Amino acid sequence: DGGITQSPKYLFRKEGQNVTLSCEQNLNHDAMYWYRQDPGQGLRLIYYSQIVNDFQKGDIAEGYSVSREKKESFPLTVTSAQKNPTAFYLCASSILAGGYSLSGANVLTFGAGSRLTVL
Amino acid sequence: QKEVEQDPGPLSVPEGAIVSLNCTYSNSAFQYFMWYRQYSRKGPELLMYTYSSGNKEDGRFTAQVDKSSKYISLFIRDSQPSDSATYLCAMRMTGTASKLTFGTGTRLQVTL
């Protein structure tokens, strides 16, 4: 079955440590995204990538880094510079063509999420 | 003021009730409107999407968009306990393929 796999599902980190969240998709989607979800704040975009070896900052990129070396993979590193990293992290992907969605809606398919807790 | 406003709930209804979930928005340039359903500790899944104004029906679900009022709705008929989840509205402008703006989500509980 095609889909998005996020790992680990739960992660605990000590303050001052960097952690990397994995996101892999086998949907052959061009674009991939990382969102952060906090209670009462909805989903906020951290980074997105429309093509391999290229990515753009979202609304809350500070303290995070990403890479896109393969079409299927878009790992997110939460660095020690992120002041409040405890959250639920969601990876998503979508079809894109030339920067605009063929479907128009740019429908996102989400992974199951990774819950990061800083101790 | 947030670009998209959504009542967080929780909204509790008995099984079989008609549920109305709503979002208001301030950006008149939004053209695509989506509803996602998110079960606890899971990722959101797309439920409905519409373009511009109008209605769209899919089984027990109906999505409505009123661009003149900047108001969108999701109706659930004959609600079931399995509909208990958080419902997120999302919307975007034409051409900005990479950015959706989400509401905060409404938590729905359908009781037996």
GROMACS .gro file of C-alpha atoms in nm:
model
  231
    1ASP     CA    1   0.000   0.000   0.000
    2GLY     CA    2   0.121   0.350  -0.083
    3GLY     CA    3   0.161   0.594   0.198
    4ILE     CA    4   0.382   0.799   0.423
    5THR     CA    5   0.585   0.643   0.702
    6GLN     CA    6   0.704   0.852   0.992
    7SER     CA    7   0.942   0.728   1.258
    8PRO     CA    8   0.979   0.713   1.545
    9LYS     CA    9   0.620   0.740   1.666
   10TYR     CA   10   0.732   0.861   2.009
   11LEU     CA   11   1.063   1.025   2.093
   12PHE     CA   12   1.204   1.167   2.413
   13ARG     CA   13   1.491   1.411   2.409
   14LYS     CA   14   1.697   1.586   2.669
   15GLU     CA   15   1.741   1.960   2.642
   16GLY     CA   16   2.038   2.053   2.425
   17GLN     CA   17   2.017   1.747   2.202
   18ASN     CA   18   1.940   1.743   1.832
   19VAL     CA   19   1.695   1.481   1.708
   20THR     CA   20   1.600   1.373   1.356
   21LEU     CA   21   1.250   1.263   1.256
   22SER     CA   22   1.223   1.038   0.955
   23CYS     CA   23   0.964   1.071   0.677
   24GLU     CA   24   0.946   0.836   0.380
   25GLN     CA   25   0.679   0.824   0.108
   26ASN     CA   26   0.616   0.573  -0.170
   27LEU     CA   27   0.342   0.773  -0.342
   28ASN     CA   28   0.579   0.921  -0.600
   29HIS     CA   29   0.469   1.266  -0.484
   30ASP     CA   30   0.682   1.563  -0.582
   31ALA     CA   31   0.630   1.781  -0.277
   32MET     CA   32   0.685   1.705   0.089
   33TYR     CA   33   0.607   1.908   0.399
   34TRP     CA   34   0.665   1.920   0.772
   35TYR     CA   35   0.400   2.058   1.004
   36ARG     CA   36   0.394   2.105   1.377
   37GLN     CA   37   0.068   2.062   1.570
   38ASP     CA   38   0.013   2.210   1.915
   39PRO     CA   39  -0.314   2.215   2.112
   40GLY     CA   40  -0.526   2.516   2.019
   41GLN     CA   41  -0.293   2.628   1.739
   42GLY     CA   42  -0.369   2.403   1.448
   43LEU     CA   43  -0.106   2.296   1.198
   44ARG     CA   44   0.188   2.525   1.133
   45LEU     CA   45   0.421   2.478   0.838
   46ILE     CA   46   0.788   2.429   0.926
   47TYR     CA   47   0.954   2.349   0.590
   48TYR     CA   48   0.847   2.224   0.250
   49SER     CA   49   1.019   2.092  -0.059
   50GLN     CA   50   0.887   2.078  -0.413
   51ILE     CA   51   1.186   1.907  -0.568
   52VAL     CA   52   1.494   1.709  -0.472
   53ASN     CA   53   1.780   1.919  -0.332
   54ASP     CA   54   1.556   2.222  -0.282
   55PHE     CA   55   1.341   2.331   0.012
   56GLN     CA   56   1.183   2.646   0.151
   57LYS     CA   57   1.114   2.775   0.499
   58GLY     CA   58   0.759   2.775   0.623
   59ASP     CA   59   0.610   2.992   0.894
   60ILE     CA   60   0.810   2.855   1.188
   61ALA     CA   61   1.144   2.730   1.050
   62GLU     CA   62   1.367   2.865   1.326
   63GLY     CA   63   1.540   2.585   1.517
   64TYR     CA   64   1.467   2.325   1.249
   65SER     CA   65   1.658   2.193   0.948
   66VAL     CA   66   1.569   1.958   0.663
   67SER     CA   67   1.725   1.786   0.364
   68ARG     CA   68   1.580   1.640   0.045
   69GLU     CA   69   1.844   1.418  -0.110
   70LYS     CA   70   1.591   1.168  -0.244
   71LYS     CA   71   1.239   1.217  -0.374
   72GLU     CA   72   1.102   0.967  -0.123
   73SER     CA   73   1.266   1.107   0.188
   74PHE     CA   74   1.239   1.435   0.380
   75PRO     CA   75   1.394   1.410   0.728
   76LEU     CA   76   1.346   1.687   0.983
   77THR     CA   77   1.608   1.773   1.243
   78VAL     CA   78   1.492   1.949   1.557
   79THR     CA   79   1.796   2.132   1.684
   80SER     CA   80   1.882   2.253   2.032
   81ALA     CA   81   1.805   2.605   1.907
   82GLN     CA   82   1.433   2.526   1.896
   83LYS     CA   83   1.304   2.682   2.217
   84ASN     CA   84   0.986   2.480   2.261
   85PRO     CA   85   1.024   2.154   2.067
   86THR     CA   86   0.768   1.941   2.251
   87ALA     CA   87   0.492   1.886   1.994
   88PHE     CA   88   0.329   1.648   1.749
   89TYR     CA   89   0.511   1.656   1.414
   90LEU     CA   90   0.335   1.566   1.090
   91CYS     CA   91   0.493   1.493   0.755
   92ALA     CA   92   0.284   1.526   0.439
   93SER     CA   93   0.324   1.496   0.065
   94SER     CA   94   0.136   1.606  -0.246
   95ILE     CA   95   0.146   1.600  -0.624
   96LEU     CA   96   0.284   1.911  -0.791
   97ALA     CA   97   0.368   2.006  -1.146
   98GLY     CA   98   0.574   2.308  -1.237
   99GLY     CA   99   0.506   2.459  -0.898
  100TYR     CA  100   0.129   2.446  -0.941
  101SER     CA  101  -0.096   2.158  -0.854
  102LEU     CA  102  -0.261   1.974  -1.143
  103SER     CA  103  -0.552   1.891  -0.923
  104GLY     CA  104  -0.582   2.249  -0.808
  105ALA     CA  105  -0.648   2.160  -0.451
  106ASN     CA  106  -0.295   2.050  -0.367
  107VAL     CA  107  -0.436   1.777  -0.149
  108LEU     CA  108  -0.200   1.667   0.124
  109THR     CA  109  -0.152   1.309   0.236
  110PHE     CA  110  -0.028   1.290   0.593
  111GLY     CA  111   0.179   1.042   0.787
  112ALA     CA  112   0.072   0.914   1.129
  113GLY     CA  113   0.289   1.166   1.311
  114SER     CA  114   0.579   1.167   1.556
  115ARG     CA  115   0.536   1.291   1.911
  116LEU     CA  116   0.847   1.456   2.049
  117THR     CA  117   0.880   1.524   2.420
  118VAL     CA  118   1.169   1.720   2.565
  119LEU     CA  119   1.252   1.618   2.919
  120GLN     CA  120  -0.661   3.790   1.425
  121LYS     CA  121  -0.608   3.448   1.268
  122GLU     CA  122  -0.668   3.408   0.897
  123VAL     CA  123  -0.891   3.108   0.965
  124GLU     CA  124  -1.112   3.079   1.271
  125GLN     CA  125  -1.261   2.753   1.391
  126ASP     CA  126  -1.442   2.679   1.716
  127PRO     CA  127  -1.231   2.420   1.902
  128GLY     CA  128  -1.530   2.257   2.071
  129PRO     CA  129  -1.566   1.999   2.203
  130LEU     CA  130  -1.897   1.942   2.032
  131SER     CA  131  -2.098   1.654   2.174
  132VAL     CA  132  -2.399   1.513   1.986
  133PRO     CA  133  -2.607   1.195   2.013
  134GLU     CA  134  -2.579   0.923   1.752
  135GLY     CA  135  -2.795   0.996   1.449
  136ALA     CA  136  -2.780   1.374   1.486
  137ILE     CA  137  -2.691   1.613   1.206
  138VAL     CA  138  -2.360   1.783   1.281
  139SER     CA  139  -2.259   2.125   1.151
  140LEU     CA  140  -1.893   2.224   1.163
  141ASN     CA  141  -1.785   2.569   1.051
  142CYS     CA  142  -1.489   2.791   0.969
  143THR     CA  143  -1.467   3.158   0.892
  144TYR     CA  144  -1.179   3.322   0.713
  145SER     CA  145  -1.055   3.671   0.638
  146ASN     CA  146  -0.856   3.630   0.314
  147SER     CA  147  -1.090   3.672   0.017
  148ALA     CA  148  -0.822   3.524  -0.212
  149PHE     CA  149  -0.876   3.172  -0.077
  150GLN     CA  150  -1.019   2.956  -0.356
  151TYR     CA  151  -0.968   2.595  -0.248
  152PHE     CA  152  -1.131   2.462   0.066
  153MET     CA  153  -1.072   2.132   0.238
  154TRP     CA  154  -1.189   1.936   0.539
  155TYR     CA  155  -0.961   1.688   0.710
  156ARG     CA  156  -1.056   1.438   0.979
  157GLN     CA  157  -0.802   1.352   1.246
  158TYR     CA  158  -0.845   1.069   1.492
  159SER     CA  159  -0.660   1.089   1.822
  160ARG     CA  160  -0.282   1.042   1.786
  161LYS     CA  161  -0.312   0.997   1.408
  162GLY     CA  162  -0.240   1.209   1.104
  163PRO     CA  163  -0.522   1.402   0.933
  164GLU     CA  164  -0.697   1.240   0.637
  165LEU     CA  165  -0.875   1.429   0.361
  166LEU     CA  166  -1.252   1.415   0.384
  167MET     CA  167  -1.378   1.670   0.133
  168TYR     CA  168  -1.250   1.944  -0.091
  169THR     CA  169  -1.425   2.211  -0.295
  170TYR     CA  170  -1.325   2.488  -0.530
  171SER     CA  171  -1.477   2.835  -0.491
  172SER     CA  172  -1.840   2.862  -0.380
  173GLY     CA  173  -2.103   2.592  -0.378
  174ASN     CA  174  -2.189   2.256  -0.230
  175LYS     CA  175  -2.034   1.914  -0.260
  176GLU     CA  176  -2.184   1.594  -0.127
  177ASP     CA  177  -2.018   1.261  -0.056
  178GLY     CA  178  -2.226   1.004   0.126
  179ARG     CA  179  -2.319   1.140   0.469
  180PHE     CA  180  -2.091   1.442   0.427
  181THR     CA  181  -2.173   1.775   0.263
  182ALA     CA  182  -1.928   2.062   0.226
  183GLN     CA  183  -2.056   2.415   0.166
  184VAL     CA  184  -1.862   2.726   0.074
  185ASP     CA  185  -2.007   3.077   0.091
  186LYS     CA  186  -1.735   3.307  -0.037
  187SER     CA  187  -1.948   3.619  -0.001
  188SER     CA  188  -1.965   3.556   0.374
  189LYS     CA  189  -1.617   3.397   0.394
  190TYR     CA  190  -1.775   3.098   0.565
  191ILE     CA  191  -1.741   2.726   0.505
  192SER     CA  192  -1.933   2.438   0.659
  193LEU     CA  193  -1.917   2.062   0.684
  194PHE     CA  194  -2.241   1.878   0.755
  195ILE     CA  195  -2.247   1.519   0.877
  196ARG     CA  196  -2.581   1.340   0.852
  197ASP     CA  197  -2.675   1.039   1.065
  198SER     CA  198  -2.366   1.084   1.278
  199GLN     CA  199  -2.198   0.771   1.412
  200PRO     CA  200  -1.964   0.712   1.708
  201SER     CA  201  -1.693   0.643   1.449
  202ASP     CA  202  -1.725   1.008   1.341
  203SER     CA  203  -1.578   1.112   1.677
  204ALA     CA  204  -1.259   1.294   1.580
  205THR     CA  205  -1.113   1.639   1.530
  206TYR     CA  206  -1.217   1.809   1.207
  207LEU     CA  207  -0.975   2.057   1.050
  208CYS     CA  208  -1.065   2.303   0.781
  209ALA     CA  209  -0.792   2.413   0.541
  210MET     CA  210  -0.781   2.655   0.252
  211ARG     CA  211  -0.543   2.811   0.003
  212MET     CA  212  -0.515   3.063  -0.276
  213THR     CA  213  -0.476   2.982  -0.644
  214GLY     CA  214  -0.114   2.951  -0.749
  215THR     CA  215   0.036   2.912  -0.402
  216ALA     CA  216   0.075   2.541  -0.446
  217SER     CA  217   0.277   2.487  -0.137
  218LYS     CA  218   0.088   2.651   0.145
  219LEU     CA  219  -0.237   2.558   0.309
  220THR     CA  220  -0.378   2.758   0.598
  221PHE     CA  221  -0.543   2.540   0.860
  222GLY     CA  222  -0.804   2.609   1.123
  223THR     CA  223  -0.732   2.493   1.476
  224GLY     CA  224  -0.978   2.203   1.448
  225THR     CA  225  -1.311   2.120   1.614
  226ARG     CA  226  -1.326   1.815   1.836
  227LEU     CA  227  -1.647   1.616   1.780
  228GLN     CA  228  -1.782   1.348   2.013
  229VAL     CA  229  -2.077   1.136   1.897
  230THR     CA  230  -2.234   0.954   2.188
  231LEU     CA  231  -2.445   0.637   2.191
   0.00000   0.00000   0.00000
